Amino acid sequence: MKILVTGGLGFIGSHVVVELQNQGFEVIIIDNLSNSSEDVLVGIESITRKRPVFKNIDLRDKTSVLSFFKEYNDIDGVIHFAASKAVGESVENPLLYYENNLNTLVYLLQELQKKGNGSFIFSSSCTVYGQADDMPITESAPVKPAESPYGNTKQIGEEIIRDTCKVSKDIKAIALRYFNPIGAHESVKIGELPIGIPQNLIPYITQTAIGLREQLSVFGDDYPTHDGTCIRDYIHVVDLAKAHVVALKRLIENKNKSNYEVFNIGTGTGSSVLDVIKGFEKVSDQKLNYKIVSRREGDVISAFADTAKANTELGWTAKSTLEEALKSAWDWEQKIRS
Ligand code: WQD
């Protein structure tokens, strides 16, 4: 079985490539290296002993997409990660996000329509829920107006896929709504490589702990939560990666109940920023230098998953604890700075 993984050299994509290869799939990666490097290929191969085919293609270039599918006309499935994902950047440059996250999706789906079949896994996000009314969040929670162009591209992306699947019954798709992916592969051969100042909590914590950053700023401790800081569902990236393989197999083996399905992928446990800091101090056996500052625009108070649907219908459950995921992130940070 031949699987195309777009954005396969990225943080989540690379971990999914490893899991796919571990399960015997042949993997072709498309990546434009805008947020990754070919070194990740070496990391993947050092884990699986198999080097995936890599094509340096920018999916915004429709001609390149067409010629790729002409050359690889026997793709059995597509897992689509390639997209821009920085919330703040999307506010500054919305058209970059609408072009890069949506035009590319349309070109891929057009190729599957031409082929007349295809299993398609879409990288979506809990961002589509905005501030959900009830916790934990189920897949039937209403999609709320996006807080950023990034979040909007995830919402519109899901609608594009849903509408396509309505008319193209031979295309089967699953949107996986990720909560907060963290950590790194146990081999410390692949992990998160944020470019510049990390926007996300865990890489900022590990870079502070290793001395790259002076101090972590905690964005607000006056929220209506147990300790005043925001709550999120932090899931180990390998657990998240395994969910992609299970979802892909569901489609390939025709076990899907409809040709467009949505699943929340999280641990089902909410952790506050201070919970994460305490957990990190425990696993790293060092105090973290942080200060409380004002709230960050656009942050939701709380978001953690109701995972019952993925548990029962995918037969998938996250295995790693928060501390195990934090330890893997810390091991990775120490490795890349050594
Ligand atoms: C988590 C918590 C911050 C940094 C985003 C995207 C989401 C997905 C994951 C792509 C919040 C606090 C953070 C810092 C802090 N990305 N924080 N100091 O915002 O939940 O989700 O990344 O798919 O779509 O929206 O993750 O890690 O940025 O923040 O206090 O230096 O940590 O306020 O409460 P977020 P995050």
Coordinates of N, CA and C in Angstrom, one line a residue, residues 13-114:
G13 N 3.9 15.1 11.0 CA 4.1 14.3 9.8 C 5.2 13.2 9.9
S14 N 6.3 13.6 10.4 CA 7.5 12.7 10.5 C 7.1 11.5 11.4
H15 N 6.4 11.9 12.5 CA 6.1 10.8 13.5 C 5.1 9.8 12.8
V16 N 4.2 10.4 12.0 CA 3.2 9.5 11.3 C 3.9 8.6 10.2
V17 N 4.9 9.2 9.5 CA 5.7 8.4 8.6 C 6.3 7.2 9.2
V18 N 6.9 7.4 10.4 CA 7.5 6.3 11.2 C 6.5 5.2 11.5
E19 N 5.3 5.6 12.0 CA 4.3 4.6 12.3 C 3.8 3.9 11.1
L20 N 3.7 4.6 10.0 CA 3.2 4.0 8.7 C 4.2 3.0 8.3
Q21 N 5.5 3.3 8.3 CA 6.5 2.4 7.8 C 6.6 1.2 8.8
N22 N 6.5 1.5 10.1 CA 6.5 0.4 11.1 C 5.4 -0.6 10.8
Q23 N 4.3 -0.2 10.1 CA 3.2 -1.1 9.8 C 3.2 -1.5 8.4
G24 N 4.3 -1.3 7.7 CA 4.5 -2.0 6.4 C 4.0 -1.1 5.2
F25 N 3.6 0.1 5.5 CA 3.1 0.9 4.3 C 4.4 1.5 3.6
E26 N 4.2 1.7 2.3 CA 5.3 2.4 1.5 C 4.9 3.9 1.5
V27 N 5.8 4.7 1.9 CA 5.5 6.1 2.1 C 6.2 7.0 1.1
I28 N 5.5 7.9 0.5 CA 6.1 9.0 -0.3 C 5.8 10.3 0.4
I29 N 6.8 11.1 0.6 CA 6.6 12.4 1.3 C 6.7 13.5 0.3
I30 N 5.7 14.4 0.4 CA 5.9 15.7 -0.3 C 6.1 16.8 0.8
D31 N 7.1 17.6 0.6 CA 7.3 18.7 1.6 C 8.0 19.8 0.9
N32 N 7.7 21.1 1.2 CA 8.5 22.2 0.5 C 9.6 22.7 1.4
L33 N 9.8 22.1 2.5 CA 10.9 22.4 3.5 C 10.7 23.8 4.0
S34 N 9.5 24.4 4.0 CA 9.4 25.8 4.5 C 9.4 25.7 6.1
N35 N 9.1 24.6 6.6 CA 9.1 24.5 8.1 C 9.8 23.2 8.6
S36 N 10.7 22.7 7.8 CA 11.4 21.5 8.1 C 12.7 21.4 7.3
S37 N 13.4 20.3 7.5 CA 14.7 20.1 6.7 C 14.8 18.6 6.3
E38 N 15.6 18.4 5.3 CA 15.9 17.0 4.8 C 16.5 16.1 5.9
D39 N 17.1 16.8 6.9 CA 17.7 16.0 8.0 C 16.7 15.1 8.7
V40 N 15.4 15.5 8.6 CA 14.4 14.7 9.2 C 14.3 13.4 8.5
L41 N 14.6 13.3 7.2 CA 14.6 12.1 6.5 C 15.6 11.1 7.1
V42 N 16.7 11.6 7.5 CA 17.8 10.8 8.1 C 17.3 10.2 9.4
G43 N 16.6 11.1 10.1 CA 16.1 10.7 11.4 C 15.0 9.5 11.3
I44 N 14.2 9.7 10.3 CA 13.1 8.7 10.0 C 13.8 7.4 9.7
E45 N 14.8 7.5 8.7 CA 15.4 6.2 8.3 C 16.2 5.5 9.4
S46 N 16.8 6.4 10.3 CA 17.5 5.8 11.4 C 16.6 5.0 12.4
I47 N 15.3 5.3 12.4 CA 14.4 4.6 13.2 C 13.8 3.4 12.5
T48 N 13.5 3.5 11.3 CA 12.7 2.4 10.6 C 13.6 1.6 9.6
R49 N 14.8 2.1 9.4 CA 15.7 1.5 8.4 C 15.2 1.6 7.0
K50 N 14.2 2.4 6.8 CA 13.6 2.5 5.4 C 13.6 4.0 5.1
R51 N 14.1 4.4 4.0 CA 14.1 5.8 3.6 C 12.9 6.1 2.7
P52 N 12.0 6.9 3.2 CA 10.8 7.2 2.4 C 11.2 8.0 1.1
V53 N 10.4 7.8 0.0 CA 10.7 8.7 -1.1 C 10.3 10.1 -0.7
F54 N 11.1 11.1 -1.1 CA 10.9 12.5 -0.8 C 10.9 13.3 -2.0
K55 N 9.8 14.1 -2.2 CA 9.7 15.0 -3.3 C 9.5 16.4 -2.8
N56 N 10.5 17.3 -3.1 CA 10.5 18.7 -2.7 C 9.5 19.5 -3.6
I57 N 8.3 19.5 -3.2 CA 7.2 20.1 -4.0 C 6.4 21.1 -3.2
D58 N 6.1 22.3 -3.7 CA 5.2 23.2 -3.1 C 3.8 23.0 -3.6
L59 N 2.9 22.5 -2.8 CA 1.6 22.2 -3.2 C 0.8 23.4 -3.8
R60 N 1.3 24.6 -3.6 CA 0.6 25.7 -4.1 C 0.8 25.8 -5.6
D61 N 1.8 25.0 -6.1 CA 2.1 25.0 -7.6 C 1.3 23.9 -8.2
K62 N 0.2 24.2 -8.7 CA -0.8 23.2 -9.3 C -0.2 22.3 -10.3
T63 N 0.7 22.9 -11.1 CA 1.4 22.1 -12.2 C 2.2 21.0 -11.6
S64 N 2.9 21.3 -10.5 CA 3.7 20.3 -9.8 C 2.8 19.2 -9.2
V65 N 1.7 19.6 -8.7 CA 0.8 18.6 -8.1 C 0.3 17.6 -9.2
L66 N -0.1 18.2 -10.3 CA -0.6 17.4 -11.4 C 0.5 16.4 -11.9
S67 N 1.7 16.9 -12.1 CA 2.7 16.0 -12.6 C 3.1 15.0 -11.6
F68 N 3.0 15.3 -10.3 CA 3.3 14.3 -9.2 C 2.3 13.1 -9.4
F69 N 1.0 13.5 -9.5 CA 0.0 12.4 -9.5 C 0.0 11.7 -10.9
K70 N 0.6 12.3 -11.9 CA 0.8 11.6 -13.2 C 1.9 10.5 -13.0
E71 N 2.9 10.9 -12.3 CA 4.0 10.0 -12.0 C 3.6 8.9 -11.0
Y72 N 2.9 9.3 -10.0 CA 2.5 8.4 -8.9 C 1.0 8.2 -9.0
N73 N 0.6 7.4 -10.0 CA -0.9 7.2 -10.2 C -1.4 6.0 -9.5
D74 N -0.6 5.5 -8.5 CA -1.1 4.3 -7.7 C -1.1 4.6 -6.2
I75 N -1.3 5.8 -5.9 CA -1.4 6.2 -4.5 C -2.7 5.6 -3.9
D76 N -2.5 4.9 -2.7 CA -3.7 4.3 -2.1 C -4.4 5.2 -1.1
G77 N -3.6 6.1 -0.5 CA -4.2 7.0 0.5 C -3.3 8.3 0.6
V78 N -3.9 9.3 1.1 CA -3.2 10.6 1.4 C -3.4 11.0 2.8
I79 N -2.3 11.4 3.5 CA -2.5 12.0 4.8 C -1.9 13.4 4.6
H80 N -2.8 14.4 4.8 CA -2.4 15.8 4.4 C -2.1 16.7 5.6
F81 N -0.8 16.9 5.8 CA -0.3 17.8 6.9 C 0.1 19.2 6.4
A82 N 0.6 19.2 5.1 CA 1.2 20.4 4.6 C 0.3 21.6 4.8
A83 N 0.7 22.5 5.6 CA -0.1 23.7 5.9 C 0.7 24.7 6.8
S84 N 0.3 25.9 6.8 CA 0.9 26.9 7.7 C 0.1 26.8 9.0
K85 N 0.8 26.9 10.2 CA 0.0 26.6 11.4 C 0.3 27.6 12.6
A86 N 0.8 28.8 12.3 CA 1.1 29.7 13.4 C -0.1 30.7 13.5
V87 N -0.8 30.6 14.6 CA -2.0 31.4 14.8 C -1.7 32.9 14.6
G88 N -0.6 33.4 15.3 CA -0.3 34.8 15.2 C 0.1 35.3 13.8
E89 N 0.9 34.4 13.1 CA 1.3 34.8 11.7 C 0.1 34.9 10.8
S90 N -0.9 34.0 11.1 CA -2.1 34.0 10.2 C -2.9 35.3 10.3
V91 N -2.8 35.9 11.5 CA -3.5 37.2 11.7 C -2.8 38.3 10.9
E92 N -1.5 38.2 10.9 CA -0.7 39.2 10.2 C -0.8 39.0 8.7
N93 N -0.9 37.7 8.2 CA -0.8 37.5 6.8 C -1.9 36.5 6.4
P94 N -3.2 36.8 6.4 CA -4.2 35.9 6.2 C -4.2 35.3 4.8
L95 N -3.8 36.0 3.8 CA -3.9 35.5 2.4 C -2.9 34.4 2.2
L96 N -1.7 34.5 2.9 CA -0.7 33.4 2.9 C -1.4 32.1 3.4
Y97 N -2.2 32.2 4.4 CA -2.8 31.1 5.0 C -4.0 30.5 4.2
Y98 N -4.8 31.4 3.6 CA -5.9 30.9 2.7 C -5.3 30.3 1.5
E99 N -4.2 30.8 0.9 CA -3.6 30.2 -0.3 C -3.0 28.9 0.1
N100 N -2.1 28.9 1.2 CA -1.3 27.7 1.5 C -2.1 26.6 2.1
N101 N -3.2 26.9 2.8 CA -3.9 25.9 3.5 C -5.1 25.4 2.7
L102 N -5.6 26.2 1.8 CA -6.9 25.8 1.1 C -6.7 25.5 -0.3
N103 N -5.9 26.4 -1.1 CA -5.7 26.0 -2.5 C -5.1 24.6 -2.6
T104 N -4.1 24.4 -1.8 CA -3.4 23.1 -1.8 C -4.4 21.9 -1.6
L105 N -5.3 22.1 -0.6 CA -6.3 21.1 -0.3 C -7.2 20.8 -1.5
V106 N -7.6 21.9 -2.2 CA -8.4 21.7 -3.4 C -7.7 20.9 -4.5
Y107 N -6.4 21.3 -4.7 CA -5.6 20.6 -5.8 C -5.5 19.1 -5.5
L108 N -5.3 18.8 -4.2 CA -5.2 17.3 -3.8 C -6.5 16.6 -4.0
L109 N -7.6 17.2 -3.6 CA -8.9 16.6 -3.7 C -9.3 16.4 -5.2
Q110 N -8.9 17.4 -6.0 CA -9.2 17.3 -7.5 C -8.5 16.1 -8.1
E111 N -7.3 15.9 -7.6 CA -6.5 14.7 -8.1 C -7.2 13.4 -7.7
L112 N -7.7 13.4 -6.5 CA -8.4 12.1 -6.0 C -9.7 11.9 -6.8
Q113 N -10.4 13.1 -7.1 CA -11.6 13.0 -7.9 C -11.3 12.4 -9.3
K114 N -10.1 12.9 -9.9 CA -9.7 12.4 -11.2 C -9.4 10.9 -11.2

